């Protein structure tokens, strides 16, 4: 087991990609703190994993709020120990009848919400876990960007693209700041992955993406989790500040 005795914290932990990452982390022996807004699914997921013999702890929190991140982090640290691996997975991509709003249509409240959830939460959680990692002289941070943060993609709105691009900047910057403490910071840029997030657009739109994807199919959450495990494990100990596309050759940024 590659992650025995490690403690991980995953945001958006009960969603499509988040839950696959949690499954992969516990399979490698990590104890995992699950942070998500969806309390019903969160408790159910915690019960399922505990019944299977894994050590997990679910905390209900809105990660767009720093005080809630602080409480969630403190509760997980108290229960499982200092965080060794932070997976900033949470993300939302609001649509209206399957359509992403243009700049002149966008309500400022929707823009602010996407920035808070997709970007601010990543700063909040990273701000909270890094003092412990610096003290230990070890840590892994993995940020969930998107190919839409690297190339124009008409399925998403600019708020989503802007936050995912911002995560690439933050990933490189924090990699430089934290490298001397043996903390790596990397990012994943998934393409179209088969999760509940996908249902926000029509079947035709998703089929059209398949046609322009080299591998002619959508990705699975497990395929993103596999890439995440590379960054989380010792195999990537000399890899930092990198963004890995997990997109089957879509957009090829
Ligand atoms: N699915 C894709 O095709 C795709 C492609 C590229 C990038 N991504 C990124 O991967 C990540 C996971 O996406 P997914 O497809 O699994 O999404 P998902 O909708 O299946 O899961 C998102 C999870 O985040 C939780 N969440 C939402 N807002 C929250 C908040 N304020 N506080 C706490 N939890 C909150 C939800 O309850 C849900 O469990 C996101 O960052 C997304 O942008 C997804």
CSV table of C-alpha atoms and ligand atoms in Angstrom, one decimal:
chain,number,residue,atom,x,y,z
A,1,UNK,CA,0.0,0.0,0.0
A,2,UNK,CA,1.5,3.3,-1.2
A,3,UNK,CA,-0.2,5.6,1.3
A,4,UNK,CA,-0.3,3.6,4.6
A,5,UNK,CA,-0.2,6.0,7.6
A,6,UNK,CA,-1.0,9.0,5.3
A,7,UNK,CA,-4.0,11.4,6.0
A,8,UNK,CA,-5.8,12.9,3.0
A,9,UNK,CA,-8.4,15.6,2.8
A,10,UNK,CA,-10.7,15.6,-0.3
A,11,UNK,CA,-13.1,18.4,-1.1
A,12,UNK,CA,-16.2,17.7,-3.1
A,13,UNK,CA,-15.6,14.1,-1.9
A,14,UNK,CA,-19.0,12.6,-2.7
A,15,UNK,CA,-19.2,13.8,-6.3
A,16,UNK,CA,-18.3,11.7,-9.3
A,17,UNK,CA,-14.5,12.4,-9.4
A,18,UNK,CA,-14.2,13.1,-5.7
A,19,UNK,CA,-15.7,9.7,-4.7
A,20,UNK,CA,-13.4,7.8,-7.2
A,21,UNK,CA,-10.4,9.6,-5.7
A,22,UNK,CA,-11.5,8.7,-2.1
A,23,UNK,CA,-11.9,5.0,-3.2
A,24,UNK,CA,-8.4,5.1,-4.7
A,25,UNK,CA,-6.9,6.8,-1.6
A,26,UNK,CA,-8.4,4.3,0.9
A,27,UNK,CA,-7.4,1.4,-1.3
A,28,UNK,CA,-3.8,2.6,-0.9
A,29,UNK,CA,-4.2,2.7,2.9
A,30,UNK,CA,-4.8,6.4,3.5
A,31,UNK,CA,-7.2,7.7,6.2
A,32,UNK,CA,-9.4,10.2,4.4
A,33,UNK,CA,-11.4,13.3,5.5
A,34,UNK,CA,-14.4,13.8,3.3
A,35,UNK,CA,-15.6,17.4,2.9
A,36,UNK,CA,-18.8,18.1,0.9
A,37,UNK,CA,-22.0,20.1,1.1
A,38,UNK,CA,-24.2,17.0,0.4
A,39,UNK,CA,-24.8,15.7,4.0
A,40,UNK,CA,-27.0,12.8,3.1
A,41,UNK,CA,-24.6,11.4,0.5
A,42,UNK,CA,-21.6,12.2,2.7
A,43,UNK,CA,-22.9,10.3,5.7
A,44,UNK,CA,-23.9,7.3,3.5
A,45,UNK,CA,-20.4,7.3,1.8
A,46,UNK,CA,-18.7,7.5,5.2
A,47,UNK,CA,-20.8,4.5,6.4
A,48,UNK,CA,-20.1,2.4,3.3
A,49,UNK,CA,-16.4,3.0,3.5
A,50,UNK,CA,-16.2,2.4,7.3
A,51,UNK,CA,-18.2,-0.8,6.9
A,52,UNK,CA,-15.6,-1.9,4.3
A,53,UNK,CA,-12.9,-1.4,7.0
A,54,UNK,CA,-11.5,2.0,5.8
A,55,UNK,CA,-10.8,5.0,8.1
A,56,UNK,CA,-12.8,8.0,6.8
A,57,UNK,CA,-14.5,10.9,8.5
A,58,UNK,CA,-17.2,13.0,6.8
A,59,UNK,CA,-17.6,16.7,7.5
A,60,UNK,CA,-20.4,18.8,6.1
A,61,UNK,CA,-19.1,22.2,5.0
A,62,UNK,CA,-19.5,24.8,2.3
A,63,UNK,CA,-15.9,25.3,1.2
A,64,UNK,CA,-16.7,28.7,-0.3
A,65,UNK,CA,-16.7,29.9,3.3
A,66,UNK,CA,-13.3,30.2,5.1
A,67,UNK,CA,-14.8,29.7,8.6
A,68,UNK,CA,-16.4,26.5,7.5
A,69,UNK,CA,-13.1,25.3,5.9
A,70,UNK,CA,-11.4,26.1,9.2
A,71,UNK,CA,-13.9,24.0,11.2
A,72,UNK,CA,-13.8,21.2,8.7
A,73,UNK,CA,-10.0,21.1,8.7
A,74,UNK,CA,-9.8,21.3,12.5
A,75,UNK,CA,-12.4,18.4,12.9
A,76,UNK,CA,-10.5,16.2,10.4
A,77,UNK,CA,-7.1,17.0,12.0
A,78,UNK,CA,-8.5,16.2,15.4
A,79,UNK,CA,-10.0,12.9,14.2
A,80,UNK,CA,-7.4,11.6,11.7
A,81,UNK,CA,-4.2,13.7,12.3
A,82,UNK,CA,-2.2,16.3,10.3
A,83,UNK,CA,-3.1,16.4,6.6
A,84,UNK,CA,-0.4,14.8,4.3
A,85,UNK,CA,-2.4,15.0,1.1
A,86,UNK,CA,-4.8,17.7,0.1
A,87,UNK,CA,-7.0,17.1,-3.0
A,88,UNK,CA,-8.7,20.4,-3.9
A,89,UNK,CA,-11.3,18.6,-6.0
A,90,UNK,CA,-14.5,20.6,-5.5
A,91,UNK,CA,-15.9,22.5,-8.5
A,92,UNK,CA,-19.2,23.7,-10.0
A,93,UNK,CA,-20.1,24.7,-13.5
A,94,UNK,CA,-23.6,26.3,-13.6
A,95,UNK,CA,-25.6,26.1,-16.8
A,96,UNK,CA,-29.1,27.4,-17.7
A,97,UNK,CA,-31.2,24.9,-19.6
A,98,UNK,CA,-27.9,23.3,-20.6
A,99,UNK,CA,-26.4,26.5,-21.8
A,100,UNK,CA,-23.4,28.5,-20.4
A,101,UNK,CA,-24.2,32.2,-20.0
A,102,UNK,CA,-22.4,34.8,-22.0
A,103,UNK,CA,-20.6,37.8,-20.3
A,104,UNK,CA,-23.5,40.2,-20.9
A,105,UNK,CA,-26.0,37.7,-19.4
A,106,UNK,CA,-24.1,36.6,-16.3
A,107,UNK,CA,-25.6,37.6,-13.0
A,108,UNK,CA,-22.7,38.9,-10.8
A,109,UNK,CA,-23.9,36.6,-8.0
A,110,UNK,CA,-23.3,33.5,-10.2
A,111,UNK,CA,-19.8,34.8,-11.1
A,112,UNK,CA,-19.0,35.3,-7.4
A,113,UNK,CA,-20.3,31.9,-6.4
A,114,UNK,CA,-18.2,30.1,-9.0
A,115,UNK,CA,-15.1,32.0,-7.9
A,116,UNK,CA,-15.8,31.3,-4.3
A,117,UNK,CA,-16.3,27.5,-4.8
A,118,UNK,CA,-13.8,26.8,-7.5
A,119,UNK,CA,-11.0,29.1,-6.6
A,120,UNK,CA,-11.3,30.6,-3.1
A,121,UNK,CA,-11.9,27.2,-1.5
A,122,UNK,CA,-8.6,26.0,-3.0
A,123,UNK,CA,-6.7,28.9,-1.3
A,124,UNK,CA,-8.6,28.4,2.0
A,125,UNK,CA,-7.8,24.7,2.3
A,126,UNK,CA,-4.2,25.2,1.1
A,127,UNK,CA,-3.8,28.0,3.6
A,128,UNK,CA,-5.0,25.7,6.4
A,129,UNK,CA,-3.0,22.6,5.6
A,130,UNK,CA,0.4,24.1,4.6
A,131,UNK,CA,1.6,25.1,8.2
A,132,UNK,CA,1.4,21.4,9.2
A,133,UNK,CA,3.0,20.2,6.0
A,134,UNK,CA,5.9,22.8,6.4
A,135,UNK,CA,6.4,21.5,10.0
A,136,UNK,CA,6.6,17.9,8.8
A,137,UNK,CA,8.7,18.8,5.7
A,138,UNK,CA,6.4,16.8,3.6
A,139,UNK,CA,3.1,17.2,1.7
A,140,UNK,CA,1.2,16.8,-1.5
A,141,UNK,CA,-1.4,19.3,-2.9
A,142,UNK,CA,-3.4,18.3,-6.0
A,143,UNK,CA,-5.6,21.0,-7.5
A,144,UNK,CA,-8.5,20.0,-9.9
A,145,UNK,CA,-8.2,22.3,-12.9
A,146,UNK,CA,-9.7,21.5,-16.3
A,147,UNK,CA,-8.8,21.5,-20.0
A,148,UNK,CA,-11.3,24.4,-20.0
A,149,UNK,CA,-8.7,26.4,-18.0
A,150,UNK,CA,-6.2,26.0,-20.8
A,151,UNK,CA,-8.2,26.2,-24.0
A,152,UNK,CA,-11.5,27.8,-25.1
A,153,UNK,CA,-14.3,25.4,-24.6
A,154,UNK,CA,-17.8,26.5,-25.5
A,155,UNK,CA,-19.5,24.1,-23.1
A,156,UNK,CA,-18.5,26.1,-20.0
A,157,UNK,CA,-19.0,29.8,-19.1
A,158,UNK,CA,-16.1,32.2,-18.5
A,159,UNK,CA,-16.4,32.0,-14.7
A,160,UNK,CA,-15.5,28.3,-14.9
A,161,UNK,CA,-12.7,28.8,-17.4
A,162,UNK,CA,-11.3,31.7,-15.4
A,163,UNK,CA,-11.2,29.8,-12.1
A,164,UNK,CA,-9.7,26.7,-13.7
A,165,UNK,CA,-7.0,28.9,-15.4
A,166,UNK,CA,-6.4,30.6,-12.0
A,167,UNK,CA,-5.7,27.3,-10.4
A,168,UNK,CA,-2.9,26.6,-12.9
A,169,UNK,CA,-1.3,29.9,-11.8
A,170,UNK,CA,-1.8,29.1,-8.1
A,171,UNK,CA,-0.4,25.6,-8.6
A,172,UNK,CA,2.9,26.8,-10.1
A,173,UNK,CA,3.2,29.7,-7.6
A,174,UNK,CA,2.7,27.5,-4.6
A,175,UNK,CA,4.9,24.8,-6.0
A,176,UNK,CA,7.7,27.4,-6.1
A,177,UNK,CA,6.9,28.6,-2.5
A,178,UNK,CA,6.6,25.2,-1.0
A,179,UNK,CA,9.3,23.2,-2.8
A,180,UNK,CA,12.0,23.8,-0.2
A,181,UNK,CA,9.7,22.2,2.4
A,182,UNK,CA,9.4,19.0,0.3
A,183,UNK,CA,5.8,19.8,-0.5
A,184,UNK,CA,4.7,19.2,-4.1
A,185,UNK,CA,1.8,21.0,-5.8
A,186,UNK,CA,0.4,19.7,-9.0
A,187,UNK,CA,-2.8,19.9,-10.9
A,188,UNK,CA,-5.1,17.8,-13.1
A,189,UNK,CA,-6.9,19.0,-16.2
A,190,UNK,CA,-9.6,16.5,-17.0
A,191,UNK,CA,-11.5,16.6,-20.3
A,192,UNK,CA,-15.1,15.3,-20.4
A,193,UNK,CA,-15.5,12.8,-17.6
A,194,UNK,CA,-18.7,10.8,-17.0
A,195,UNK,CA,-20.0,12.3,-13.7
A,196,UNK,CA,-23.2,14.0,-12.6
A,197,UNK,CA,-21.6,17.3,-13.7
A,198,UNK,CA,-22.0,16.1,-17.3
A,199,UNK,CA,-25.8,16.1,-17.1
A,200,UNK,CA,-25.8,19.9,-17.1
A,201,UNK,CA,-25.5,19.8,-20.9
A,202,UNK,CA,-27.4,17.8,-23.5
A,203,UNK,CA,-26.5,14.3,-24.7
A,204,UNK,CA,-25.8,15.8,-28.2
A,205,UNK,CA,-23.2,18.1,-26.7
A,206,UNK,CA,-21.4,15.3,-24.9
A,207,UNK,CA,-21.6,13.1,-28.1
A,208,UNK,CA,-20.0,16.0,-30.0
A,209,UNK,CA,-17.1,16.1,-27.5
A,210,UNK,CA,-16.5,12.3,-28.1
A,211,UNK,CA,-16.1,13.0,-31.8
A,212,UNK,CA,-13.3,15.5,-31.3
A,213,UNK,CA,-11.6,13.4,-28.6
A,214,UNK,CA,-8.7,11.4,-29.9
A,215,UNK,CA,-9.8,8.3,-27.9
A,216,UNK,CA,-13.4,8.8,-29.1
A,217,UNK,CA,-15.0,8.4,-25.7
A,218,UNK,CA,-15.6,10.2,-22.4
A,219,UNK,CA,-13.3,9.6,-19.5
A,220,UNK,CA,-14.2,7.8,-16.2
A,221,UNK,CA,-13.8,9.2,-12.7
A,222,UNK,CA,-11.4,6.3,-12.0
A,223,UNK,CA,-9.1,7.4,-14.8
A,224,UNK,CA,-8.8,10.9,-13.2
A,225,UNK,CA,-8.3,9.2,-9.8
A,226,UNK,CA,-5.4,7.1,-11.2
A,227,UNK,CA,-3.7,10.3,-12.3
A,228,UNK,CA,-4.4,11.8,-8.9
A,229,UNK,CA,-2.8,8.8,-7.2
A,230,UNK,CA,0.4,9.4,-9.2
A,231,UNK,CA,0.8,12.9,-7.8
A,232,UNK,CA,-0.2,11.7,-4.3
A,233,UNK,CA,2.3,8.9,-4.2
A,234,UNK,CA,6.0,8.8,-3.9
A,235,UNK,CA,6.4,8.0,-7.6
A,236,UNK,CA,5.9,11.7,-8.2
A,237,UNK,CA,8.2,12.9,-5.5
A,238,UNK,CA,10.3,14.9,-8.0
A,239,UNK,CA,7.3,16.3,-9.9
A,240,UNK,CA,5.9,19.7,-8.9
A,241,UNK,CA,4.2,22.7,-10.5
A,242,UNK,CA,2.8,20.4,-13.3
A,243,UNK,CA,-0.7,20.2,-14.8
A,244,UNK,CA,-1.6,16.8,-16.3
A,245,UNK,CA,-4.3,16.6,-18.9
A,246,UNK,CA,-6.5,13.5,-18.4
A,247,UNK,CA,-8.6,14.2,-21.4
A,248,UNK,CA,-8.2,11.3,-23.9
A,249,UNK,CA,-6.7,13.8,-26.4
A,250,UNK,CA,-9.5,16.4,-26.3
A,251,UNK,CA,-8.2,19.9,-27.0
A,252,UNK,CA,-4.6,18.6,-26.4
A,253,UNK,CA,-3.4,21.7,-24.7
B,1,LIG,N1,-16.8,16.0,-14.9
B,1,LIG,C1,-16.0,16.6,-15.8
B,1,LIG,O1,-16.2,16.4,-17.0
B,1,LIG,C2,-14.9,17.5,-15.4
B,1,LIG,C3,-14.0,18.0,-16.3
B,1,LIG,C4,-13.0,18.8,-15.9
B,1,LIG,C5,-12.8,19.1,-14.6
B,1,LIG,N2,-13.7,18.6,-13.7
B,1,LIG,C6,-13.6,19.1,-12.3
B,1,LIG,O2,-13.5,17.9,-11.4
B,1,LIG,C7,-14.0,18.3,-10.1
B,1,LIG,C8,-15.1,17.3,-9.7
B,1,LIG,O3,-16.1,17.3,-10.7
B,1,LIG,P1,-17.3,16.2,-10.7
B,1,LIG,O4,-17.6,16.0,-12.2
B,1,LIG,O5,-16.9,15.1,-9.9
B,1,LIG,O6,-18.5,17.1,-10.1
B,1,LIG,P2,-19.7,16.6,-9.2
B,1,LIG,O7,-20.8,17.6,-9.5
B,1,LIG,O8,-20.0,15.1,-9.5
B,1,LIG,O9,-19.2,16.7,-7.7
B,1,LIG,C9,-19.0,17.9,-7.1
B,1,LIG,C10,-19.1,17.7,-5.6
B,1,LIG,O10,-18.8,19.0,-5.0
B,1,LIG,C11,-19.8,19.2,-3.9
B,1,LIG,N3,-19.9,20.7,-3.7
B,1,LIG,C12,-20.4,21.6,-4.6
B,1,LIG,N4,-20.3,22.8,-4.0
B,1,LIG,C13,-19.7,22.7,-2.8
B,1,LIG,C14,-19.4,23.6,-1.8
B,1,LIG,N5,-19.6,24.9,-1.9
B,1,LIG,N6,-18.8,23.1,-0.6
B,1,LIG,C15,-18.6,21.7,-0.5
B,1,LIG,N7,-18.9,20.8,-1.5
B,1,LIG,C16,-19.5,21.3,-2.6
B,1,LIG,C17,-21.1,18.6,-4.5
B,1,LIG,O11,-22.0,18.3,-3.4
B,1,LIG,C18,-20.5,17.4,-5.2
B,1,LIG,O12,-20.5,16.2,-4.3
B,1,LIG,C19,-14.5,19.7,-10.3
B,1,LIG,O13,-13.5,20.6,-9.8
B,1,LIG,C20,-14.7,19.9,-11.8
B,1,LIG,O14,-14.7,21.2,-12.2
B,1,LIG,C21,-14.8,17.8,-14.0
